[in-house]
Short mmCIF file of C-alpha atoms in Angstrom, two decimals:
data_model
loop_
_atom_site.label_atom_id
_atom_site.label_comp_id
_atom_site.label_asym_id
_atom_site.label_seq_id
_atom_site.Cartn_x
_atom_site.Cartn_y
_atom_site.Cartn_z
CA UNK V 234 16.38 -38.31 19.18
CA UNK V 235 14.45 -35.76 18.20
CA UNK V 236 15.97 -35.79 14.25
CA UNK V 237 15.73 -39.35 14.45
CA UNK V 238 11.70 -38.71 15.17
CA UNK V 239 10.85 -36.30 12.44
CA UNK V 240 13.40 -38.07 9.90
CA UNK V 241 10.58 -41.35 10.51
CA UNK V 242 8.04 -38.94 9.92
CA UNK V 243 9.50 -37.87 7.02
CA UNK V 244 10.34 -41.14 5.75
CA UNK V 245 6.63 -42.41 6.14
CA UNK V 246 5.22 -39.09 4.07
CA UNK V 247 7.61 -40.02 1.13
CA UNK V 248 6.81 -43.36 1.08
CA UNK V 249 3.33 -42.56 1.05
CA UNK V 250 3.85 -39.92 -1.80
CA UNK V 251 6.14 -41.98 -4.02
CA UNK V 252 4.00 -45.35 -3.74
CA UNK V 253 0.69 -43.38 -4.22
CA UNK V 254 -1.22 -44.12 -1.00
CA UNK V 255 -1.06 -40.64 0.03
CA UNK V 256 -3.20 -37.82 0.75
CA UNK V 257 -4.70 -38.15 -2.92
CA UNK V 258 -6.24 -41.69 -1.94
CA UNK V 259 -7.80 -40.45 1.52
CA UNK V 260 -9.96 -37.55 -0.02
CA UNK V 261 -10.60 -39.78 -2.95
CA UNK V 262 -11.75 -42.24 -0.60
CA UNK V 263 -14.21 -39.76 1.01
CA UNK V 264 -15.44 -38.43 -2.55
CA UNK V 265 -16.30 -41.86 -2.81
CA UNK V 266 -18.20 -42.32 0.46
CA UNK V 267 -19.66 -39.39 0.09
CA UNK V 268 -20.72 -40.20 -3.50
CA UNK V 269 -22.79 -43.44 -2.39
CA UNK V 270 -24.28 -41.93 0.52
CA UNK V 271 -27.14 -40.55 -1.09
CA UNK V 272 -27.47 -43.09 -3.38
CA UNK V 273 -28.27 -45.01 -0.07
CA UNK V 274 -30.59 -42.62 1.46
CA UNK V 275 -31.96 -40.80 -1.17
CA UNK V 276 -31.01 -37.46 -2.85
CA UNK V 277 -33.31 -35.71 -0.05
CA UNK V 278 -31.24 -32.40 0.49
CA UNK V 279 -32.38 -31.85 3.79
CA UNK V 280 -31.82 -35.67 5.02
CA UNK V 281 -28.41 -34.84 3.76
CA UNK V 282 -27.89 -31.98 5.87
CA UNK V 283 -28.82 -33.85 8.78
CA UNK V 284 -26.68 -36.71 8.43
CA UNK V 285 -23.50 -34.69 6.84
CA UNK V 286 -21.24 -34.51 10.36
CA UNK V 287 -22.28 -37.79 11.02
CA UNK V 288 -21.40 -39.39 7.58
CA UNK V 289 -17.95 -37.32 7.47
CA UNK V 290 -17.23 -38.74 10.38
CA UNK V 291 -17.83 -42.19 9.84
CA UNK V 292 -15.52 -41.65 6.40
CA UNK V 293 -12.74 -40.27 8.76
CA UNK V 294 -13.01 -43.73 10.75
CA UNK V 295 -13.43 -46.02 8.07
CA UNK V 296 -10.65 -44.51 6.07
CA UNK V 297 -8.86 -44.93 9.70
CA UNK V 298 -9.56 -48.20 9.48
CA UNK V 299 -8.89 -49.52 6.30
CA UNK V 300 -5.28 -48.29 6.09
CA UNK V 301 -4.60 -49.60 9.79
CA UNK V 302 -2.45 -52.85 8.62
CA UNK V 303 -0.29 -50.49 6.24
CA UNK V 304 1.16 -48.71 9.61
CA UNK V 305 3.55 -51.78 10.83
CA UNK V 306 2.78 -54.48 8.73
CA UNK V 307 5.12 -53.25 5.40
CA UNK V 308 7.71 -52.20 7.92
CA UNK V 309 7.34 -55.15 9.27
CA UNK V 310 7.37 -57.82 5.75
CA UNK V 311 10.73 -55.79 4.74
CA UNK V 312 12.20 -56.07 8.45
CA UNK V 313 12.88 -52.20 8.51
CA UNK V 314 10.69 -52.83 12.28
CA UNK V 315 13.26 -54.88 13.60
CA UNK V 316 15.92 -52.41 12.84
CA UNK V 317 13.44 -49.84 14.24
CA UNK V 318 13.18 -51.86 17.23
CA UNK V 319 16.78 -52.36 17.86
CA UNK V 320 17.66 -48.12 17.30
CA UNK V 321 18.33 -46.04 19.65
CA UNK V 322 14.97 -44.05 19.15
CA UNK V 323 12.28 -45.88 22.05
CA UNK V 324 9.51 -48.25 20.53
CA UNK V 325 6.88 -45.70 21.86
CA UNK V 326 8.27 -42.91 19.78
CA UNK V 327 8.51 -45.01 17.05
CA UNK V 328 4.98 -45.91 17.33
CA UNK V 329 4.15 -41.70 18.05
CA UNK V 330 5.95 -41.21 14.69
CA UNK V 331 4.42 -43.94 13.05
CA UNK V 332 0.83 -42.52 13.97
CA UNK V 333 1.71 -38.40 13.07
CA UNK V 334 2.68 -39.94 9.78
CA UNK V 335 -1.15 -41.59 9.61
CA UNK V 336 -2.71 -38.80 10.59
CA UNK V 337 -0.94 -36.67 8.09
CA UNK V 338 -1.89 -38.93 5.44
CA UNK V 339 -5.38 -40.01 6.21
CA UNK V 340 -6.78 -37.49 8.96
CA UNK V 341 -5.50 -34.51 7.49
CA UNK V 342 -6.22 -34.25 4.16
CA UNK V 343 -10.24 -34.91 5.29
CA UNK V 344 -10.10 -32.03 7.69
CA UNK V 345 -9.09 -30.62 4.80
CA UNK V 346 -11.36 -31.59 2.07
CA UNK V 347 -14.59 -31.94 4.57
CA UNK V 348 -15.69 -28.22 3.89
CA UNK V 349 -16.61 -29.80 -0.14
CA UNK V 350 -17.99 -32.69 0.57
CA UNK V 351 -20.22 -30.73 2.91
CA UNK V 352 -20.93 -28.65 0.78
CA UNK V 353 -21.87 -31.34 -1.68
CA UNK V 354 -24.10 -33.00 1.21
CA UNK V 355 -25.65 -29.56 1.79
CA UNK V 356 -24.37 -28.78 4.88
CA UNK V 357 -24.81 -25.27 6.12
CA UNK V 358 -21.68 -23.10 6.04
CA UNK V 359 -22.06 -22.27 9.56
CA UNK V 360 -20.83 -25.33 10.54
CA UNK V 361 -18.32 -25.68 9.05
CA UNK V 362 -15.84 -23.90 11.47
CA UNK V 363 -17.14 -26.23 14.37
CA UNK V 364 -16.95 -29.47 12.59
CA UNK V 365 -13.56 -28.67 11.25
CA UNK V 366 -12.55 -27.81 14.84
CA UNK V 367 -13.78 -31.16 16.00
CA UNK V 368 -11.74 -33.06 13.29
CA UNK V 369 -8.90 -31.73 13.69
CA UNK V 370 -9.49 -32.67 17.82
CA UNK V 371 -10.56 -35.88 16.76
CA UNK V 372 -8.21 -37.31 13.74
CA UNK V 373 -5.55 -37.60 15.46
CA UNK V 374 -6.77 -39.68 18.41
CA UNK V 375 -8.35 -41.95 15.61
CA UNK V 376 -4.40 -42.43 14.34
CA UNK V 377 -2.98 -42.55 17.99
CA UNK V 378 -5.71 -45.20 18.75
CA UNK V 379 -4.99 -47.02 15.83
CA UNK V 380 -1.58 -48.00 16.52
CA UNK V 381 -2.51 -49.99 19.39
CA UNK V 382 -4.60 -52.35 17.21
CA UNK V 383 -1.66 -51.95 14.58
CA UNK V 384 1.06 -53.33 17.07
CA UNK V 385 -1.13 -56.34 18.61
CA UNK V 386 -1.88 -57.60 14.94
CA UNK V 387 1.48 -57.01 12.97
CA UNK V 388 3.08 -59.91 11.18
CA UNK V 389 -0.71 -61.96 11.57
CA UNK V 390 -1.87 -62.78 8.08
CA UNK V 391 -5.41 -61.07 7.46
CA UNK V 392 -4.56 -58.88 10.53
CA UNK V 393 -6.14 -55.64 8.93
CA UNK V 394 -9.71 -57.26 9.68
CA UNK V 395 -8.78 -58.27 13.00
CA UNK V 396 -6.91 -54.66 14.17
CA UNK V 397 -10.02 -52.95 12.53
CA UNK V 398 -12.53 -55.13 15.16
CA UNK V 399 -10.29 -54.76 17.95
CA UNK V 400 -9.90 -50.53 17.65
CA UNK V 401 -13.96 -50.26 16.76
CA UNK V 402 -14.44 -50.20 20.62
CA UNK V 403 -11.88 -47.36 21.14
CA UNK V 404 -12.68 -45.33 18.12
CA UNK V 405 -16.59 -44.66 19.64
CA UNK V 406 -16.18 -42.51 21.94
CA UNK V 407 -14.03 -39.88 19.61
CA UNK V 408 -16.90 -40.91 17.21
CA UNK V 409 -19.82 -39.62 19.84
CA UNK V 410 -18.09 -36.58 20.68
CA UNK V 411 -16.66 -35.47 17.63
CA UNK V 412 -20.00 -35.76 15.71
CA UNK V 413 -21.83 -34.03 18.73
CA UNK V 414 -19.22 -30.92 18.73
CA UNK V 415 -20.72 -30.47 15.04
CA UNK V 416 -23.93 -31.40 15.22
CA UNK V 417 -24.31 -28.95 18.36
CA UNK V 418 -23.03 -26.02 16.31
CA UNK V 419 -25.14 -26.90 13.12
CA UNK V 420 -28.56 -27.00 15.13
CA UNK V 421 -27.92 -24.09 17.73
CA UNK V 422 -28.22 -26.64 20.88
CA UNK V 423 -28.09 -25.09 24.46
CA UNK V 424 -24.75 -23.35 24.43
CA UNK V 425 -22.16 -24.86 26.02
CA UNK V 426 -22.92 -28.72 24.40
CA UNK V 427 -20.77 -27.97 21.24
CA UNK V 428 -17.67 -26.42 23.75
CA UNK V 429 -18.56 -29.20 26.19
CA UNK V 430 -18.10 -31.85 23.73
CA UNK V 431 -15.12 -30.32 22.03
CA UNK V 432 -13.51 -30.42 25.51
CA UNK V 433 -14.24 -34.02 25.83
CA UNK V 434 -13.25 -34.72 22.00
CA UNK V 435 -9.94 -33.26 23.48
CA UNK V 436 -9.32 -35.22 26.31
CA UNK V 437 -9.67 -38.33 24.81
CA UNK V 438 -7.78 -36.97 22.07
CA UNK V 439 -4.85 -36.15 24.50
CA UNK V 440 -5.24 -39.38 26.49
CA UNK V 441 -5.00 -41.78 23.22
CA UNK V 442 -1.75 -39.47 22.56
CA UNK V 443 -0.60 -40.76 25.71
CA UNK V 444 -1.88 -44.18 25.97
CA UNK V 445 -1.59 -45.05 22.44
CA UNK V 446 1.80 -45.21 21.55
CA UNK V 447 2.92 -47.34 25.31
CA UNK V 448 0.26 -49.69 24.63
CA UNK V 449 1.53 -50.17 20.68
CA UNK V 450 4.86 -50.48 21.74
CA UNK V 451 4.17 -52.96 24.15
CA UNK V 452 2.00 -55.00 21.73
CA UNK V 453 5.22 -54.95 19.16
CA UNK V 454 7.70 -56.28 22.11
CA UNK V 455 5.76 -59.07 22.60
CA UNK V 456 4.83 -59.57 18.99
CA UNK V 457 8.83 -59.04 17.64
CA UNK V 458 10.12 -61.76 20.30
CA UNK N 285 2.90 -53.90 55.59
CA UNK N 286 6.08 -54.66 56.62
CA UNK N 287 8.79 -55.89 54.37
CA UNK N 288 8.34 -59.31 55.61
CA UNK N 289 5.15 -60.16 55.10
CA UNK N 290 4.08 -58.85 51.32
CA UNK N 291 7.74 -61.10 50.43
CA UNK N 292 5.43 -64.03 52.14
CA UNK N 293 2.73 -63.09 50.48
CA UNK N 294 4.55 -63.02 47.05
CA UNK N 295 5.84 -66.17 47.82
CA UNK N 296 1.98 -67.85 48.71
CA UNK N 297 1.30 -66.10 45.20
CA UNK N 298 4.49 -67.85 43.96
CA UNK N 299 3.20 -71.51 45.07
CA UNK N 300 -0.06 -71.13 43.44
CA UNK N 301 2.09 -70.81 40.25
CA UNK N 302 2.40 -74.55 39.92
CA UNK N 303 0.07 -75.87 37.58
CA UNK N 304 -0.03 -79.03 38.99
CA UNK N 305 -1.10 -77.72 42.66
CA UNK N 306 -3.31 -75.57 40.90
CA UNK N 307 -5.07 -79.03 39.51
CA UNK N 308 -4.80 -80.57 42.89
CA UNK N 309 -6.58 -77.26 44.82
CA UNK N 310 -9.37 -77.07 42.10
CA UNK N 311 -10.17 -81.22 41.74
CA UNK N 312 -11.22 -80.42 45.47
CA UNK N 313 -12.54 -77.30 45.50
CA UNK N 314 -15.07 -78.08 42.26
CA UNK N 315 -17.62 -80.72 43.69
CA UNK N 316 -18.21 -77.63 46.40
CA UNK N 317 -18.88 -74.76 44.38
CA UNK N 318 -21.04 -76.95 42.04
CA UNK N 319 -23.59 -77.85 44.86
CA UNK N 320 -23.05 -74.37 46.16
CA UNK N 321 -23.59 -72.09 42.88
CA UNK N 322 -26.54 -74.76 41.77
CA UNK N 323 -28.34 -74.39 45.05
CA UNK N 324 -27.98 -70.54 45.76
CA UNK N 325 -29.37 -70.34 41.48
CA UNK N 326 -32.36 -72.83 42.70
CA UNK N 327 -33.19 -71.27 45.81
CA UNK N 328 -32.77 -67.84 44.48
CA UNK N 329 -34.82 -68.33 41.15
CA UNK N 330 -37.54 -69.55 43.80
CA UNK N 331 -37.91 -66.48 45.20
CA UNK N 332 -37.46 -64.64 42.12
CA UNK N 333 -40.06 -66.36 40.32
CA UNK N 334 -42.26 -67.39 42.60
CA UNK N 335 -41.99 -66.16 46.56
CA UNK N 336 -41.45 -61.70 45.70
CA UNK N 337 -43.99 -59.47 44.95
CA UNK N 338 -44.68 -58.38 41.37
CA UNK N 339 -44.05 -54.60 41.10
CA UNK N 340 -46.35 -51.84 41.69
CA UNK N 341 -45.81 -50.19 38.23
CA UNK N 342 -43.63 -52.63 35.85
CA UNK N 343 -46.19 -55.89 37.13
CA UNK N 344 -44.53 -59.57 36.33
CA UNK N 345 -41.70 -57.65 34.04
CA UNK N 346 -39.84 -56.71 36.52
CA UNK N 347 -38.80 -60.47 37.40
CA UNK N 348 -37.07 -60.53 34.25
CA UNK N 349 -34.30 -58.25 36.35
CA UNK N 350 -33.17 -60.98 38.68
CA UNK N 351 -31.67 -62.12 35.66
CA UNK N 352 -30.49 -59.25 33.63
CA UNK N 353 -28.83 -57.34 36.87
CA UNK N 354 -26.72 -60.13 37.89
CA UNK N 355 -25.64 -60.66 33.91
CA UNK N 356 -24.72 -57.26 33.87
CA UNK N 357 -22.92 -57.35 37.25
CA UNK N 358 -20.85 -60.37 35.99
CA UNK N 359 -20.17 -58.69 32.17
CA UNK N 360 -18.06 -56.10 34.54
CA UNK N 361 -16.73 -58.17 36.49
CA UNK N 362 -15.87 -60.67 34.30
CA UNK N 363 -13.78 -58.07 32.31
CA UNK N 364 -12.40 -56.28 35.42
CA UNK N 365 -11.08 -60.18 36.14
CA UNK N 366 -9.84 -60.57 32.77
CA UNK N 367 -8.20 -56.73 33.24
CA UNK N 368 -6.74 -57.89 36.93
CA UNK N 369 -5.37 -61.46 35.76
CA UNK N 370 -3.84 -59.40 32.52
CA UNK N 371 -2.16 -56.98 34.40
CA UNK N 372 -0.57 -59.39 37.20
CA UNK N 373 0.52 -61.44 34.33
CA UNK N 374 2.52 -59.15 32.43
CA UNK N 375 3.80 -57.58 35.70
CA UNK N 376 4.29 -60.98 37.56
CA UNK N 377 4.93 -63.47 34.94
CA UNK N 378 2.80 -65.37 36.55
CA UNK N 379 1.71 -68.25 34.67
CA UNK N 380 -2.04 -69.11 35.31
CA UNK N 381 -2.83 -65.25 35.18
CA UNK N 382 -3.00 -65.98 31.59
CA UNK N 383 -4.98 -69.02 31.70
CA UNK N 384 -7.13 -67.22 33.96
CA UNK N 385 -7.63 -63.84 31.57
CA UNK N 386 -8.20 -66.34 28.83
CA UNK N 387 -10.97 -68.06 30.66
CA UNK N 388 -12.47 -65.82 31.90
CA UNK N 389 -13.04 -63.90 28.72
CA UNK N 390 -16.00 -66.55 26.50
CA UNK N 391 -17.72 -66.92 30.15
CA UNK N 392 -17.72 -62.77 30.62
CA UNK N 393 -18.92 -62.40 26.74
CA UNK N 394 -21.66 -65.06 27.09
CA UNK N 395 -22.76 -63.07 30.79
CA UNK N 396 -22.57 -59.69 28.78
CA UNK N 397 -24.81 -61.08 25.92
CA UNK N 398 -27.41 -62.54 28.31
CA UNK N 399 -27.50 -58.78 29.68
CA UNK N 400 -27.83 -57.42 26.02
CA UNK N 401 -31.28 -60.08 25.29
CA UNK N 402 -32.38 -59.86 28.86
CA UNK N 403 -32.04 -56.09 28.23
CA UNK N 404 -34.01 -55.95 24.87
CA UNK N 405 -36.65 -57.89 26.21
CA UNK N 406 -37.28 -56.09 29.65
CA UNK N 407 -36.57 -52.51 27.26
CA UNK N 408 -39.72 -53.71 24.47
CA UNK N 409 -42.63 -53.88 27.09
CA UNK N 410 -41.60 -50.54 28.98
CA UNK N 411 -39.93 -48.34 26.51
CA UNK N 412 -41.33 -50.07 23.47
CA UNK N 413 -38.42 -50.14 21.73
CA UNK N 414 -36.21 -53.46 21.75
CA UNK N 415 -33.30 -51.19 21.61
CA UNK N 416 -32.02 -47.94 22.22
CA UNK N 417 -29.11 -46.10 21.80
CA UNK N 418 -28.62 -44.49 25.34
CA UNK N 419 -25.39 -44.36 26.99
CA UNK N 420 -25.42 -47.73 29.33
CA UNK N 421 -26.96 -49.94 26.52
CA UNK N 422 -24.02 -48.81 23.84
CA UNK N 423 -21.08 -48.75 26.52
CA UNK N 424 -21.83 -52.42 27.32
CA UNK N 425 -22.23 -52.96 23.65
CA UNK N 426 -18.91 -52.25 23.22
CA UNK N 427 -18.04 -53.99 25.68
CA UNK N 428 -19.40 -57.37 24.17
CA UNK N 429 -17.06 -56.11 20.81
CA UNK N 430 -14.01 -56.18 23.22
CA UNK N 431 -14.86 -59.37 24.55
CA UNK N 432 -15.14 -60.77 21.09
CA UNK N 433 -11.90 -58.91 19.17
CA UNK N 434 -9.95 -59.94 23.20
CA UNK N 435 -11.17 -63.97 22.23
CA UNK N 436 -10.42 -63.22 18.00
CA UNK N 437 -6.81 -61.93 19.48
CA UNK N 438 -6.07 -65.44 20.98
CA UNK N 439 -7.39 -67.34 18.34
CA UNK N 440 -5.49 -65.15 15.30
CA UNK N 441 -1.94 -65.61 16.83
CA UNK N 442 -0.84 -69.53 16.84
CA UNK N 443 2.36 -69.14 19.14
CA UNK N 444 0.57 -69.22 23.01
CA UNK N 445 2.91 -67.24 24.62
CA UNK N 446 2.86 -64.10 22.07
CA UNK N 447 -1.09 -64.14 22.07
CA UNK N 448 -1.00 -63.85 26.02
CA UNK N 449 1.29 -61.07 26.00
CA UNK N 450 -0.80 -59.57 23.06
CA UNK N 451 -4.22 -60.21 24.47
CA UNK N 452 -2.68 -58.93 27.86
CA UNK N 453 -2.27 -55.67 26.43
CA UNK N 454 -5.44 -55.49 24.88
CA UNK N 455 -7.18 -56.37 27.53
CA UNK N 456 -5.69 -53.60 30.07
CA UNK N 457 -6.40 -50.96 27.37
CA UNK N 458 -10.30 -52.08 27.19
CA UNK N 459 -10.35 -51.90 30.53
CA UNK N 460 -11.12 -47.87 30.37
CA UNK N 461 -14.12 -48.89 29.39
CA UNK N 462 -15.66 -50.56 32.41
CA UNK N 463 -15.60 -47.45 33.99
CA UNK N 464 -17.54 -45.66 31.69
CA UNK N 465 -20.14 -48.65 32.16
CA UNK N 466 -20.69 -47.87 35.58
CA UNK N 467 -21.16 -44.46 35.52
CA UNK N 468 -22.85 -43.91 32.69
CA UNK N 469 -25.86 -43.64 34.12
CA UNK N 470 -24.63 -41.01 36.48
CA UNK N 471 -22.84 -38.91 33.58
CA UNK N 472 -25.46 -38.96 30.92
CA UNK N 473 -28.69 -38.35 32.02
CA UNK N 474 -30.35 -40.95 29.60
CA UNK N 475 -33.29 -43.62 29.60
CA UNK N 476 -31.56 -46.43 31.24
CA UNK N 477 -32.52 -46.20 34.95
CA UNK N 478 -29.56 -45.03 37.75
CA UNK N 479 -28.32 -47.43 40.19
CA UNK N 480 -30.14 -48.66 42.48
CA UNK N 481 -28.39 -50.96 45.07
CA UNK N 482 -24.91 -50.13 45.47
CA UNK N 483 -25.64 -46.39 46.08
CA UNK N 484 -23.72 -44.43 48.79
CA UNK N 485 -26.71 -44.02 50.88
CA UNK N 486 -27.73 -47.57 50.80
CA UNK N 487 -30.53 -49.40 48.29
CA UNK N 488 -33.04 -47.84 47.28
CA UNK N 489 -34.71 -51.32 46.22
CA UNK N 490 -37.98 -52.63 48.49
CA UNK N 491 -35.96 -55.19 50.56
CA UNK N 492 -38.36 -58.20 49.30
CA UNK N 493 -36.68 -57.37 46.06
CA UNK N 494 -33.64 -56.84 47.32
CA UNK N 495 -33.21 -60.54 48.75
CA UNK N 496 -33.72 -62.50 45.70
CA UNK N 497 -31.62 -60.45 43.97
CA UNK N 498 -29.11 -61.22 46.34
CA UNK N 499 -29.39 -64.47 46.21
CA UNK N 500 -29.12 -64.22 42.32
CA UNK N 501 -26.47 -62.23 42.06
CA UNK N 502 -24.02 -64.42 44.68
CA UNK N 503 -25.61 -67.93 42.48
CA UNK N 504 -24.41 -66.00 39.37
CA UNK N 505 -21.16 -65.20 40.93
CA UNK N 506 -20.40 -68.83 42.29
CA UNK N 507 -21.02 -70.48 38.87
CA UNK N 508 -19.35 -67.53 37.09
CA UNK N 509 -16.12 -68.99 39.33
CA UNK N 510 -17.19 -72.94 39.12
CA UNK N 511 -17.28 -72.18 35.21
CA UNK N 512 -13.79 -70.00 35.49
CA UNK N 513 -12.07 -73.19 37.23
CA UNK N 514 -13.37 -75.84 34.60
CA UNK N 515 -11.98 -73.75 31.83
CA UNK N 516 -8.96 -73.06 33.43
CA UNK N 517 -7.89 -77.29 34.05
CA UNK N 518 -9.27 -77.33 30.61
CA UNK N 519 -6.82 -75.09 29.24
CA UNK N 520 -3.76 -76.14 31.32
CA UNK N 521 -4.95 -80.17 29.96
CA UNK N 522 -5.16 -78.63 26.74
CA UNK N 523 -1.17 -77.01 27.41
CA UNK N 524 -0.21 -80.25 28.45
CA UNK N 525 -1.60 -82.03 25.42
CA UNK N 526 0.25 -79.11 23.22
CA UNK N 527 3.35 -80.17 25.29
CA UNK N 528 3.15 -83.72 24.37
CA UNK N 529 2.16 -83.15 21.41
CA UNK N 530 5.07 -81.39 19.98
CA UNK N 531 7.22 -83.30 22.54
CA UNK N 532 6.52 -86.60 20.02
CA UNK N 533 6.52 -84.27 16.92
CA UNK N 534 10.06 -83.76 17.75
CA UNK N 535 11.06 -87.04 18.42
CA UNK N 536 9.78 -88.31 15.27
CA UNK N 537 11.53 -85.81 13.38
CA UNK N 538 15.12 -87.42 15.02
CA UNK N 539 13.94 -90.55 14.36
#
């Protein structure tokens, strides 16, 4: 079970590789974000400082977002999800491997690349540690969270739009305290606010882990009838 | 409980499955809750308006609360219905659950909006902003988005049976976030004020504000459920139309 876990995993990154909609896409996504943002606001280097963990952050969940109907909905137009469905491997972990293999494709490769684009958007090297930190708590509860918006809307046409208003809701909280564990590091809050939002980042982190791929697999049984 | 007793139960839940009894029960019960909801809203909005005190610090404002609190009461519970009737329906198979959760949801987003503008326009005259982002104002936000992607859910998938099993699920996930609502106040210490009537150690509301919103808050609860039970023999005449509907389609085809 566990082979046939990692083998989906592994399937998903070479897909991804091979059909060029892998990591290479995700950071050139943010380059782009990160390019119009102060085009938007203004080249103001100390606005940009400001804003940085915020605007990373909101390219992490966009990027989230955008490739949301690519998790079931190929699998499910070539009818490799049926024959996922009827394996021996459970439709949860199918859905678990299904999100690792988003988060290693869209999540990581920002955690990644966010120390240049801060740098680029001026943000102090200081903070970097923290809002790396924070990412990596938070990217994969944006992929685990995903699913569930995945599953309800595979095989509806246009259902990227719909999956990306009905995981918004879910995705703000990880938003709030992700961007919080940074900005308390960056601006020397209280101490405690920057650990005391990581630990929350975590939580729901750990509780999308858990709830994300039962509620996905239960939104593909009743969408696969 | 005994054994004996929750299988009775199960089975009074079990009658109420029948659509048609369900049509029978409400045809009586609607003329009722009509004259009930309408009077409690008339006799409450009397004393709202009219019959309590204005406030010692907020002046007139503070009447625009015997609207807003009972919106907001009814935006939770209208989703914590919508969560409930969800839940028993994927558990129970029961067949109006469904109905229910999907009629309950446009009446709880329309409740949660007329919290949002009651909100703004209570929030302009004593924090001088029309909004801010504090913790109770963005939690019920999102809880008008869930509303709104729960009702896009329904509409998006054509086949009824896979949306209620679809919405079902999405509407037990989104239920985390009611929750949050009500203690938000409590867990971030933030502009919005803290509860004030269902406390542990009683209200701490003068009790010649208390009554009228009382009275407003049960008026908003009766139509809430006078509105629910219209919807719902409007979606089960709707079913039946879908029956017939496809019933002829079918026929015609043979023909």
């Amino acid at each position: 079970m566990t082979r046939a876990f990692f083998a989906l995993i592994g399937r998903d990154l070479r897909l991804a590789a091979r059909i060029g909609g892998g990591g290479g896409m995700a950071v050139f996504f943010f380059l782009v974000v990160v390019a119009v943002v102060p085009l938007g606001v203004g080249p103001d280097l100390n606005l940009l400082a400001r804003i940085a963990p915020g605007m990373l952050w909101v390219a992490l969940l966009l990027s989230s977002l955008l490739t949301l109907d690519r998790l079931f909905q190929a699998d499910y137009e070539d009818g490799s999800l049926d024959l996922l469905a009827m394996g021996r491997l459970p439709l949860e972990l199918v859905a678990a491997a299904k999100a690792t293999g988003h988060f290693l494709t869209t999540g990581l490769p920002l955690v990644v690349a966010a120390p240049l684009l801060g740098l680029m958007l001026n943000l102090e090297v200081s903070a970097f540690p923290a809002l790396m930190l924070a990412m990596l708590a938070g990217a994969p509860a944006l992929s685990f969270l995903g699913i569930i918006g995945a599953g309800l809307t595979v095989g509806i046409r246009r259902g990227g739009l719909l999956a990306s208003l009905l995981v918004l809701p879910f995705y703000i909280p990880v938003l709030i305290f992700g961007v919080a564990a940074a900005r308390a590091a960056l601006f020397g809050f209280p101490d405690g606010v920057a650990g005391q939002s990581l630990t929350l980042l975590c939580a729901v982190a750990l509780a999308s882990l858990v709830l994300g791929p039962v509620a996905a697999a239960a939104a593909l049984r009743a969408n696969l009838r | 409980m005994s054994p004996m007793t929750s299988l009775s139960a199960s089975q009074r839940l079990q009658a109420f499955a029948n659509p048609a009894r369900f049509m029978a029960l409400s045809a009586r019960l609607l003329a009722p809750l009509w004259v009930v909801s309408l009077g409690l809203l008339c006799i409450g909005l009397y004393y709202a308006l009219v019959a309590s005190p204005p406030d010692y610090q907020q002046g007139e404002t503070v009447r625009i609360m015997y609207v807003h609190v009972p919106s907001a009461w009814l935006a939770m519970f209208g989703y914590s219905l919508m969560a409930a009737a969800s839940a028993v329906a994927l558990i129970f198979r029961h067949p109006l659950a469904d109905l229910c959760a999907k009629s309950a949801a446009p009446i709880g987003a329309a409740f949660t909006f007329l919290a949002l503008v009651t909100g703004a326009l209570w929030g302009k005259p004593m924090w001088g902003a029309w909004w801010v982002w504090d913790a109770r104002l963005t939690s019920v936000l999102i809880l008008f988005f869930l509303y709104l992607g729960y009702m896009a859910l329904w509409a998006a998938i054509e086949e009824p049976a896979r949306a209620a099993r679809a919405a079902a699920v999405l509407a037990l996930v989104g239920a985390i976030n009611v929750p949050i609502i009500r203690y938000s106040v409590v867990w971030w210490n933030t502009l919005h004020q803290p509860a004030s009537v269902f406390r542990m150690d009683g209200p701490t509301i003068a009790p010649e504000m208390l009554l009228p919103l009382a009275l407003m808050a049960l008026g908003f609860t009766f139509f809430f459920v006078t509105l629910l039970l219209v919807r719902m023999r409007a979606e089960i005449l709707r079913h039946r139309v879908r029956t017939l509907r496809l019933a002829r389609a079918a026929a015609g085809a043979e023909d």
